[in-house]
């Protein structure tokens, strides 16, 4: 099993050096190194763990709650434990240099009003067939979209393209952080419905402004461009009814995928009979990209935990103590989380992306920038479900063993949904006030 929707970034946070790798089949939990040796009891528990937990690994199909959690075996006993606390935090994830970039405007009756402005800058690395951009050259923007839509699929959306009003860096962009847009000069405009791609003409004034940097022979050409050219903002109309997702970053699963890019059209000498003559078209890839995204007017939720892959995280503090379980031979521990899909079914014509991945990071205390830690480090535990499953069964056996037999009895679990890839996933989980069979819980099994 591999980690789906792996985020693709070409730059990392300056202060972070950990490399984000794809998941292995059975990832080794980072907290293993903290488990202290408690003699024969721990050795027995580890041996039993190997024999009994293979069916519960994080990449297995979730299935229904019941027989899939507790094996039908006379030698197995189980106990369900709850949580002392579950806290929901608003923590903004990164929105730049991802595989996809959201753009659009939508008023979601469940999750609030979302406006996402796409920011892009072209490269100035000179193409072999374009030594310079001339005065009679024309530039276009070729936008490539994913099929997924958040909102009303049948609605027609309107967009205008302006210059960005301030400097920005894609690897520093976060959700719910707005970048200024200079709306005094329009660079282009277009309408979009269900198209997967569209080509937009860009103004001659902006083309020549970009050409000054592209044609420069200065020794500090690159740094001057980076520190002075702000790029373009694709701004949705506030009458729009959906979000779309631009293909902006490479995908290791599909290296041939066509991405959003700029096009330079140069006049061609029509009298040239050479069959191999230049067609006058040069493509320039993106140098930097990201989303200036904000969510407002979020309705009150009377129950449940609402989670967005862009901006929320759950802190789970289980009711587990060493004294409670140290005399038992723990063979497996499964975290059970259930999505409440009933609320979204009230708007059948409103499309949303529902997460099929949950991931858990373990920290003794909540880091000051927890989303940076989550973004740059593999999770300790994770679960991938099939699309139609609403129950996540996450194998957290090693975490429970550490709390009971080890030295890290106060560690907390931090849960996020999906992987940061620029798509927008939202869902609601049942909370501690839900019926017992729906609330979050941990099922611990023992060898009798």
Short mmCIF file of C-alpha atoms in Angstrom, two decimals:
data_model
loop_
_atom_site.label_atom_id
_atom_site.label_comp_id
_atom_site.label_asym_id
_atom_site.label_seq_id
_atom_site.Cartn_x
_atom_site.Cartn_y
_atom_site.Cartn_z
CA UNK A 1 0.00 0.00 0.00
CA UNK A 2 1.25 3.45 -0.81
CA UNK A 3 0.27 6.87 0.34
CA UNK A 4 -2.28 8.31 -2.06
CA UNK A 5 -2.35 11.98 -3.11
CA UNK A 6 1.18 12.52 -1.89
CA UNK A 7 1.87 16.23 -1.75
CA UNK A 8 4.36 17.51 -4.28
CA UNK A 9 6.45 20.52 -3.35
CA UNK A 10 9.60 21.70 -5.03
CA UNK A 11 10.67 23.69 -1.99
CA UNK A 12 10.42 22.99 1.74
CA UNK A 13 10.18 25.19 4.79
CA UNK A 14 13.57 26.71 5.54
CA UNK A 15 13.49 25.47 9.11
CA UNK A 16 12.43 21.92 8.21
CA UNK A 17 14.87 19.35 6.87
CA UNK A 18 12.90 16.12 7.23
CA UNK A 19 12.07 14.54 3.91
CA UNK A 20 8.49 13.46 3.30
CA UNK A 21 8.55 9.95 1.88
CA UNK A 22 5.80 7.79 0.45
CA UNK A 23 4.41 5.31 2.96
CA UNK A 24 5.85 1.83 3.04
CA UNK A 25 3.58 -1.20 3.30
CA UNK A 26 4.02 -1.47 7.05
CA UNK A 27 5.60 1.80 8.19
CA UNK A 28 7.72 1.58 11.31
CA UNK A 29 6.18 3.91 13.90
CA UNK A 30 8.60 6.61 14.95
CA UNK A 31 7.69 6.07 18.61
CA UNK A 32 9.09 2.53 18.63
CA UNK A 33 12.43 3.81 19.88
CA UNK A 34 10.81 5.07 23.09
CA UNK A 35 9.38 1.73 24.16
CA UNK A 36 11.28 0.60 27.23
CA UNK A 37 12.09 -3.04 27.96
CA UNK A 38 9.82 -4.33 30.69
CA UNK A 39 11.14 -7.89 30.69
CA UNK A 40 9.21 -10.97 29.74
CA UNK A 41 5.81 -9.25 29.72
CA UNK A 42 6.83 -6.88 26.96
CA UNK A 43 8.47 -9.71 24.99
CA UNK A 44 5.32 -11.77 25.25
CA UNK A 45 3.19 -8.80 24.19
CA UNK A 46 5.39 -8.16 21.18
CA UNK A 47 5.25 -11.84 20.18
CA UNK A 48 1.48 -11.89 20.51
CA UNK A 49 1.27 -8.67 18.55
CA UNK A 50 3.02 -10.25 15.59
CA UNK A 51 0.68 -13.26 15.67
CA UNK A 52 -2.59 -11.41 16.03
CA UNK A 53 -2.42 -7.93 14.52
CA UNK A 54 -1.64 -8.64 10.89
CA UNK A 55 -5.35 -8.53 9.89
CA UNK A 56 -5.62 -5.06 11.45
CA UNK A 57 -2.79 -3.25 9.61
CA UNK A 58 -3.59 0.27 8.44
CA UNK A 59 -3.83 -0.59 4.74
CA UNK A 60 -6.50 -3.25 5.11
CA UNK A 61 -10.07 -2.60 4.08
CA UNK A 62 -12.10 -1.01 6.86
CA UNK A 63 -15.32 -3.01 6.71
CA UNK A 64 -18.04 -2.69 9.29
CA UNK A 65 -17.48 -2.19 12.98
CA UNK A 66 -17.76 -5.41 14.95
CA UNK A 67 -16.32 -8.66 13.66
CA UNK A 68 -13.55 -6.84 11.77
CA UNK A 69 -12.28 -5.31 15.01
CA UNK A 70 -12.73 -8.22 17.42
CA UNK A 71 -11.77 -11.63 16.01
CA UNK A 72 -14.21 -14.47 16.64
CA UNK A 73 -11.84 -16.44 18.84
CA UNK A 74 -12.46 -17.92 22.27
CA UNK A 75 -8.91 -17.05 23.27
CA UNK A 76 -9.48 -13.32 22.63
CA UNK A 77 -11.13 -10.79 24.93
CA UNK A 78 -11.76 -7.10 24.29
CA UNK A 79 -12.49 -3.82 26.01
CA UNK A 80 -13.67 -0.50 24.61
CA UNK A 81 -12.16 2.69 26.04
CA UNK A 82 -13.09 6.27 25.40
CA UNK A 83 -11.35 9.62 25.51
CA UNK A 84 -10.80 12.09 28.31
CA UNK A 85 -10.85 14.89 25.75
CA UNK A 86 -11.09 15.51 22.03
CA UNK A 87 -10.15 19.05 21.03
CA UNK A 88 -10.54 20.62 17.61
CA UNK A 89 -8.00 23.28 16.58
CA UNK A 90 -7.99 25.66 13.64
CA UNK A 91 -4.49 25.30 12.19
CA UNK A 92 -3.81 26.46 8.64
CA UNK A 93 -2.03 24.08 6.31
CA UNK A 94 0.22 25.09 3.41
CA UNK A 95 -1.41 26.15 0.12
CA UNK A 96 1.54 26.73 -2.22
CA UNK A 97 3.65 24.62 -4.57
CA UNK A 98 1.25 21.67 -4.33
CA UNK A 99 0.17 19.24 -7.03
CA UNK A 100 -3.12 21.14 -7.38
CA UNK A 101 -4.22 24.74 -6.75
CA UNK A 102 -7.79 25.66 -5.87
CA UNK A 103 -9.49 28.58 -7.59
CA UNK A 104 -13.08 29.74 -7.32
CA UNK A 105 -15.83 31.06 -5.07
CA UNK A 106 -18.59 29.07 -3.38
CA UNK A 107 -21.09 29.57 -0.59
CA UNK A 108 -21.24 26.16 1.08
CA UNK A 109 -24.33 25.87 3.32
CA UNK A 110 -22.46 23.40 5.56
CA UNK A 111 -18.88 24.61 5.68
CA UNK A 112 -18.97 28.33 4.95
CA UNK A 113 -18.08 30.71 2.12
CA UNK A 114 -14.78 29.95 0.39
CA UNK A 115 -12.86 32.24 -1.96
CA UNK A 116 -9.65 30.94 -3.49
CA UNK A 117 -7.46 33.11 -5.75
CA UNK A 118 -4.81 31.23 -7.74
CA UNK A 119 -1.35 32.85 -7.84
CA UNK A 120 1.14 31.96 -10.59
CA UNK A 121 4.48 33.12 -11.99
CA UNK A 122 6.15 31.88 -15.22
CA UNK A 123 9.76 30.76 -15.41
CA UNK A 124 12.33 33.02 -17.06
CA UNK A 125 14.69 30.21 -18.00
CA UNK A 126 15.16 30.87 -21.71
CA UNK A 127 13.73 28.25 -24.00
CA UNK A 128 15.99 26.99 -26.78
CA UNK A 129 13.62 28.38 -29.40
CA UNK A 130 12.87 31.68 -27.64
CA UNK A 131 15.93 33.80 -27.02
CA UNK A 132 13.82 36.86 -26.33
CA UNK A 133 10.21 38.08 -26.33
CA UNK A 134 9.63 40.64 -29.06
CA UNK A 135 7.17 43.52 -29.18
CA UNK A 136 4.83 41.71 -31.58
CA UNK A 137 4.82 38.45 -29.60
CA UNK A 138 1.59 37.47 -27.83
CA UNK A 139 1.26 35.59 -24.54
CA UNK A 140 -1.46 33.26 -23.34
CA UNK A 141 -2.19 31.25 -20.22
CA UNK A 142 -3.15 27.60 -20.67
CA UNK A 143 -5.13 26.44 -17.63
CA UNK A 144 -5.41 22.68 -17.03
CA UNK A 145 -8.11 21.55 -14.56
CA UNK A 146 -8.90 18.36 -12.69
CA UNK A 147 -12.32 16.82 -13.12
CA UNK A 148 -13.22 17.23 -9.42
CA UNK A 149 -15.48 20.14 -8.51
CA UNK A 150 -16.41 21.52 -5.10
CA UNK A 151 -19.91 22.98 -5.36
CA UNK A 152 -22.37 23.19 -8.25
CA UNK A 153 -20.99 21.34 -11.30
CA UNK A 154 -23.44 22.80 -13.80
CA UNK A 155 -22.78 26.45 -12.92
CA UNK A 156 -20.81 28.77 -15.21
CA UNK A 157 -17.95 30.59 -13.45
CA UNK A 158 -16.35 33.91 -14.33
CA UNK A 159 -12.75 34.90 -13.64
CA UNK A 160 -10.57 37.94 -14.15
CA UNK A 161 -6.78 37.95 -14.18
CA UNK A 162 -4.87 40.77 -12.46
CA UNK A 163 -1.36 41.41 -11.30
CA UNK A 164 -0.57 40.37 -7.74
CA UNK A 165 -0.19 43.42 -5.50
CA UNK A 166 2.70 42.17 -3.34
CA UNK A 167 5.61 39.76 -3.36
CA UNK A 168 4.87 36.19 -2.30
CA UNK A 169 6.57 32.81 -2.09
CA UNK A 170 4.68 29.63 -2.82
CA UNK A 171 6.35 27.63 -0.06
CA UNK A 172 5.23 30.23 2.49
CA UNK A 173 1.55 30.44 1.53
CA UNK A 174 -1.03 29.15 3.99
CA UNK A 175 -4.76 28.67 3.83
CA UNK A 176 -6.75 31.57 5.33
CA UNK A 177 -3.97 34.01 4.54
CA UNK A 178 -4.79 36.54 1.83
CA UNK A 179 -2.38 38.07 -0.67
CA UNK A 180 -3.14 41.53 -2.06
CA UNK A 181 -4.34 41.78 -5.67
CA UNK A 182 -3.87 44.91 -7.82
CA UNK A 183 -7.24 45.26 -9.56
CA UNK A 184 -6.37 48.53 -11.27
CA UNK A 185 -5.25 46.82 -14.49
CA UNK A 186 -6.94 43.76 -15.93
CA UNK A 187 -4.62 41.29 -17.67
CA UNK A 188 -7.24 38.81 -18.94
CA UNK A 189 -10.66 37.26 -18.33
CA UNK A 190 -12.54 34.05 -19.08
CA UNK A 191 -15.62 31.95 -18.32
CA UNK A 192 -15.58 28.28 -17.35
CA UNK A 193 -18.15 25.54 -17.03
CA UNK A 194 -17.12 21.89 -17.36
CA UNK A 195 -14.01 22.43 -19.49
CA UNK A 196 -10.89 20.50 -18.52
CA UNK A 197 -8.64 23.10 -20.15
CA UNK A 198 -8.91 26.66 -21.44
CA UNK A 199 -6.52 29.12 -23.11
CA UNK A 200 -6.70 32.77 -22.05
CA UNK A 201 -5.17 35.73 -23.93
CA UNK A 202 -3.01 38.00 -21.78
CA UNK A 203 -2.68 41.75 -22.32
CA UNK A 204 0.14 43.23 -24.39
CA UNK A 205 1.06 45.56 -21.52
CA UNK A 206 1.65 42.66 -19.13
CA UNK A 207 3.49 40.67 -21.82
CA UNK A 208 5.99 43.48 -22.33
CA UNK A 209 6.42 43.92 -18.58
CA UNK A 210 7.31 40.24 -18.31
CA UNK A 211 9.54 40.53 -21.40
CA UNK A 212 11.76 43.07 -19.63
CA UNK A 213 12.75 40.40 -17.13
CA UNK A 214 12.86 37.54 -19.64
CA UNK A 215 15.09 39.47 -22.07
CA UNK A 216 17.41 40.90 -19.42
CA UNK A 217 21.14 40.20 -19.78
CA UNK A 218 21.90 41.37 -16.24
CA UNK A 219 24.08 39.18 -14.01
CA UNK A 220 21.45 39.41 -11.25
CA UNK A 221 18.58 38.66 -13.64
CA UNK A 222 17.12 35.82 -11.54
CA UNK A 223 17.21 37.62 -8.20
CA UNK A 224 15.79 40.79 -9.75
CA UNK A 225 12.91 38.80 -11.18
CA UNK A 226 12.29 36.99 -7.89
CA UNK A 227 12.30 40.20 -5.85
CA UNK A 228 10.36 42.47 -8.20
CA UNK A 229 7.96 40.50 -10.38
CA UNK A 230 4.74 39.65 -8.53
CA UNK A 231 3.06 37.39 -11.09
CA UNK A 232 -0.65 36.94 -11.82
CA UNK A 233 -3.76 36.38 -9.72
CA UNK A 234 -6.75 34.46 -11.12
CA UNK A 235 -9.68 36.01 -9.27
CA UNK A 236 -13.17 34.43 -9.20
CA UNK A 237 -16.38 36.42 -9.39
CA UNK A 238 -18.40 36.39 -6.17
CA UNK A 239 -21.38 35.19 -8.19
CA UNK A 240 -19.61 31.88 -8.87
CA UNK A 241 -20.92 28.65 -7.35
CA UNK A 242 -17.96 26.29 -7.25
CA UNK A 243 -14.25 25.72 -6.79
CA UNK A 244 -12.06 24.17 -9.48
CA UNK A 245 -8.58 22.69 -9.12
CA UNK A 246 -5.72 23.63 -11.41
CA UNK A 247 -3.03 21.08 -12.23
CA UNK A 248 0.07 22.96 -11.17
CA UNK A 249 2.65 20.48 -9.84
CA UNK A 250 4.08 17.24 -11.17
CA UNK A 251 2.54 13.92 -10.12
CA UNK A 252 4.89 10.94 -9.64
CA UNK A 253 2.02 8.58 -10.50
CA UNK A 254 1.48 10.31 -13.85
CA UNK A 255 4.71 11.94 -15.07
CA UNK A 256 3.14 12.64 -18.48
CA UNK A 257 0.37 14.74 -16.96
CA UNK A 258 -0.09 18.09 -18.73
CA UNK A 259 0.20 21.05 -16.35
CA UNK A 260 -0.89 24.68 -16.35
CA UNK A 261 1.61 26.79 -18.32
CA UNK A 262 2.24 30.02 -20.24
CA UNK A 263 2.42 30.17 -24.04
CA UNK A 264 4.39 32.67 -26.16
CA UNK A 265 3.18 33.04 -29.75
CA UNK A 266 5.71 34.59 -32.11
CA UNK A 267 4.95 35.62 -35.72
CA UNK A 268 6.05 33.00 -38.26
CA UNK A 269 7.51 33.76 -41.66
CA UNK A 270 4.87 32.25 -43.96
CA UNK A 271 7.27 32.36 -46.93
CA UNK A 272 9.59 29.85 -45.29
CA UNK A 273 9.07 26.47 -47.02
CA UNK A 274 11.26 24.53 -44.55
CA UNK A 275 9.07 21.73 -43.14
CA UNK A 276 11.05 21.79 -39.89
CA UNK A 277 10.69 25.53 -39.37
CA UNK A 278 9.57 26.84 -36.01
CA UNK A 279 5.79 27.10 -35.53
CA UNK A 280 6.28 30.19 -33.37
CA UNK A 281 4.82 28.59 -30.22
CA UNK A 282 6.90 28.34 -27.02
CA UNK A 283 5.64 27.00 -23.71
CA UNK A 284 6.90 28.31 -20.36
CA UNK A 285 6.22 26.29 -17.22
CA UNK A 286 5.39 27.73 -13.80
CA UNK A 287 8.15 29.02 -11.56
CA UNK A 288 5.91 29.46 -8.53
CA UNK A 289 2.26 28.95 -7.64
CA UNK A 290 -0.21 28.71 -4.79
CA UNK A 291 -3.63 29.69 -3.45
CA UNK A 292 -4.67 32.83 -1.59
CA UNK A 293 -7.60 31.20 0.16
CA UNK A 294 -10.02 32.26 2.87
CA UNK A 295 -13.08 30.65 4.51
CA UNK A 296 -15.70 32.91 6.15
CA UNK A 297 -19.30 32.79 7.46
CA UNK A 298 -18.98 29.25 8.79
CA UNK A 299 -22.34 28.00 10.17
CA UNK A 300 -22.55 26.80 13.76
CA UNK A 301 -22.40 23.02 14.14
CA UNK A 302 -24.56 21.63 16.94
CA UNK A 303 -22.79 18.28 17.03
CA UNK A 304 -19.90 16.36 15.56
CA UNK A 305 -16.33 17.30 14.67
CA UNK A 306 -16.02 19.11 11.33
CA UNK A 307 -12.61 18.61 9.75
CA UNK A 308 -11.11 20.30 6.70
CA UNK A 309 -7.87 19.05 5.17
CA UNK A 310 -6.88 22.69 4.72
CA UNK A 311 -7.23 24.05 8.22
CA UNK A 312 -8.27 21.79 11.10
CA UNK A 313 -6.78 19.13 13.37
CA UNK A 314 -8.11 16.96 16.22
CA UNK A 315 -6.24 16.38 19.48
CA UNK A 316 -7.25 13.02 21.01
CA UNK A 317 -6.45 12.25 24.66
CA UNK A 318 -7.47 8.64 25.37
CA UNK A 319 -8.55 7.30 28.74
CA UNK A 320 -5.77 4.71 29.00
CA UNK A 321 -3.50 4.18 32.00
CA UNK A 322 -0.70 1.75 32.77
CA UNK A 323 -2.44 0.49 35.91
CA UNK A 324 -5.58 -0.26 33.93
CA UNK A 325 -3.99 -2.59 31.39
CA UNK A 326 -0.46 -3.52 32.53
CA UNK A 327 -1.59 -6.96 33.73
CA UNK A 328 -3.23 -7.78 30.38
CA UNK A 329 -1.60 -9.23 27.27
CA UNK A 330 -2.56 -6.61 24.69
CA UNK A 331 -2.62 -7.99 21.16
CA UNK A 332 -4.26 -5.16 19.23
CA UNK A 333 -5.69 -1.67 19.62
CA UNK A 334 -7.91 -0.08 16.99
CA UNK A 335 -9.09 3.53 16.86
CA UNK A 336 -12.65 3.70 15.49
CA UNK A 337 -13.87 6.90 13.79
CA UNK A 338 -17.18 7.23 11.96
CA UNK A 339 -18.06 9.86 9.39
CA UNK A 340 -21.50 11.44 9.57
CA UNK A 341 -22.47 11.48 5.91
CA UNK A 342 -26.12 12.27 6.60
CA UNK A 343 -25.52 16.02 6.85
CA UNK A 344 -23.99 16.23 3.36
CA UNK A 345 -26.80 14.21 1.81
CA UNK A 346 -29.17 17.11 2.55
CA UNK A 347 -27.64 18.92 -0.47
CA UNK A 348 -27.39 16.20 -3.14
CA UNK A 349 -26.60 18.68 -5.94
CA UNK A 350 -23.66 20.17 -4.03
CA UNK A 351 -20.50 18.17 -4.75
CA UNK A 352 -17.81 17.78 -2.10
CA UNK A 353 -14.61 15.79 -1.81
CA UNK A 354 -14.86 13.38 1.13
CA UNK A 355 -11.58 12.16 2.69
CA UNK A 356 -10.57 8.52 2.38
CA UNK A 357 -7.44 8.93 4.50
CA UNK A 358 -6.91 9.76 8.15
CA UNK A 359 -3.44 10.12 9.61
CA UNK A 360 -2.22 10.37 13.18
CA UNK A 361 0.91 12.04 14.51
CA UNK A 362 2.06 11.49 18.10
CA UNK A 363 3.42 14.38 20.17
CA UNK A 364 3.97 14.78 23.90
CA UNK A 365 2.80 18.38 23.64
CA UNK A 366 1.14 20.23 20.78
CA UNK A 367 3.94 21.84 18.69
CA UNK A 368 3.81 25.60 18.24
CA UNK A 369 3.42 25.07 14.47
CA UNK A 370 1.78 21.68 14.36
CA UNK A 371 0.75 21.89 10.69
CA UNK A 372 4.39 22.39 9.72
CA UNK A 373 5.27 19.26 11.68
CA UNK A 374 2.40 17.31 10.10
CA UNK A 375 3.24 18.62 6.62
CA UNK A 376 6.91 17.67 6.71
CA UNK A 377 6.83 14.39 8.66
CA UNK A 378 5.32 10.99 7.95
CA UNK A 379 2.45 10.06 10.29
CA UNK A 380 2.91 7.49 13.03
CA UNK A 381 -0.34 5.79 12.00
CA UNK A 382 -2.70 6.10 9.05
CA UNK A 383 -5.69 4.49 7.40
CA UNK A 384 -6.84 4.35 3.78
CA UNK A 385 -10.49 3.46 3.19
CA UNK A 386 -12.44 2.53 0.13
CA UNK A 387 -14.58 5.37 -1.26
CA UNK A 388 -17.87 4.01 0.09
CA UNK A 389 -16.68 3.32 3.64
CA UNK A 390 -17.63 5.69 6.42
CA UNK A 391 -15.81 3.95 9.31
CA UNK A 392 -12.05 4.36 9.76
CA UNK A 393 -10.33 1.57 11.70
CA UNK A 394 -6.79 2.71 12.53
CA UNK A 395 -4.31 0.25 14.04
CA UNK A 396 -2.68 2.15 16.95
CA UNK A 397 -1.38 -0.90 18.82
CA UNK A 398 2.14 0.46 19.18
CA UNK A 399 0.81 3.70 20.66
CA UNK A 400 -1.21 1.81 23.31
CA UNK A 401 1.75 -0.46 24.15
CA UNK A 402 3.87 2.62 24.66
CA UNK A 403 1.34 4.15 27.01
CA UNK A 404 0.89 0.96 29.04
CA UNK A 405 4.39 -0.54 29.10
CA UNK A 406 6.64 2.28 27.95
CA UNK A 407 7.81 5.66 29.15
CA UNK A 408 5.55 7.92 27.04
CA UNK A 409 2.28 7.60 28.88
CA UNK A 410 1.25 11.23 28.27
CA UNK A 411 1.62 11.34 24.49
CA UNK A 412 -1.37 12.64 22.56
CA UNK A 413 -2.72 11.72 19.15
CA UNK A 414 -3.22 14.44 16.51
CA UNK A 415 -5.51 13.56 13.64
CA UNK A 416 -5.70 15.16 10.21
CA UNK A 417 -7.52 14.07 7.07
CA UNK A 418 -6.11 13.41 3.63
CA UNK A 419 -2.73 14.54 2.30
CA UNK A 420 -1.84 18.14 1.47
CA UNK A 421 -2.16 18.08 -2.31
CA UNK A 422 -4.18 21.24 -2.98
CA UNK A 423 -7.57 19.53 -3.15
CA UNK A 424 -10.21 20.51 -0.60
CA UNK A 425 -11.61 17.74 1.60
CA UNK A 426 -14.25 18.37 4.25
CA UNK A 427 -16.25 16.00 6.41
CA UNK A 428 -17.91 15.60 9.79
CA UNK A 429 -17.11 12.87 12.32
CA UNK A 430 -19.43 11.83 15.14
CA UNK A 431 -18.34 13.19 18.51
CA UNK A 432 -18.43 11.93 22.11
CA UNK A 433 -22.13 12.78 22.45
CA UNK A 434 -23.19 10.47 19.63
CA UNK A 435 -24.73 7.03 20.22
CA UNK A 436 -22.21 4.56 21.59
CA UNK A 437 -21.80 2.66 18.33
CA UNK A 438 -20.94 5.89 16.46
CA UNK A 439 -18.75 7.83 18.89
CA UNK A 440 -14.92 7.82 18.68
CA UNK A 441 -13.39 4.99 20.70
CA UNK A 442 -10.51 2.56 21.01
CA UNK A 443 -11.13 -1.19 20.97
CA UNK A 444 -8.35 -3.08 22.74
CA UNK A 445 -8.08 -6.85 22.36
CA UNK A 446 -6.24 -9.22 24.74
CA UNK A 447 -5.03 -12.77 24.82
CA UNK A 448 -6.83 -14.55 27.68
#
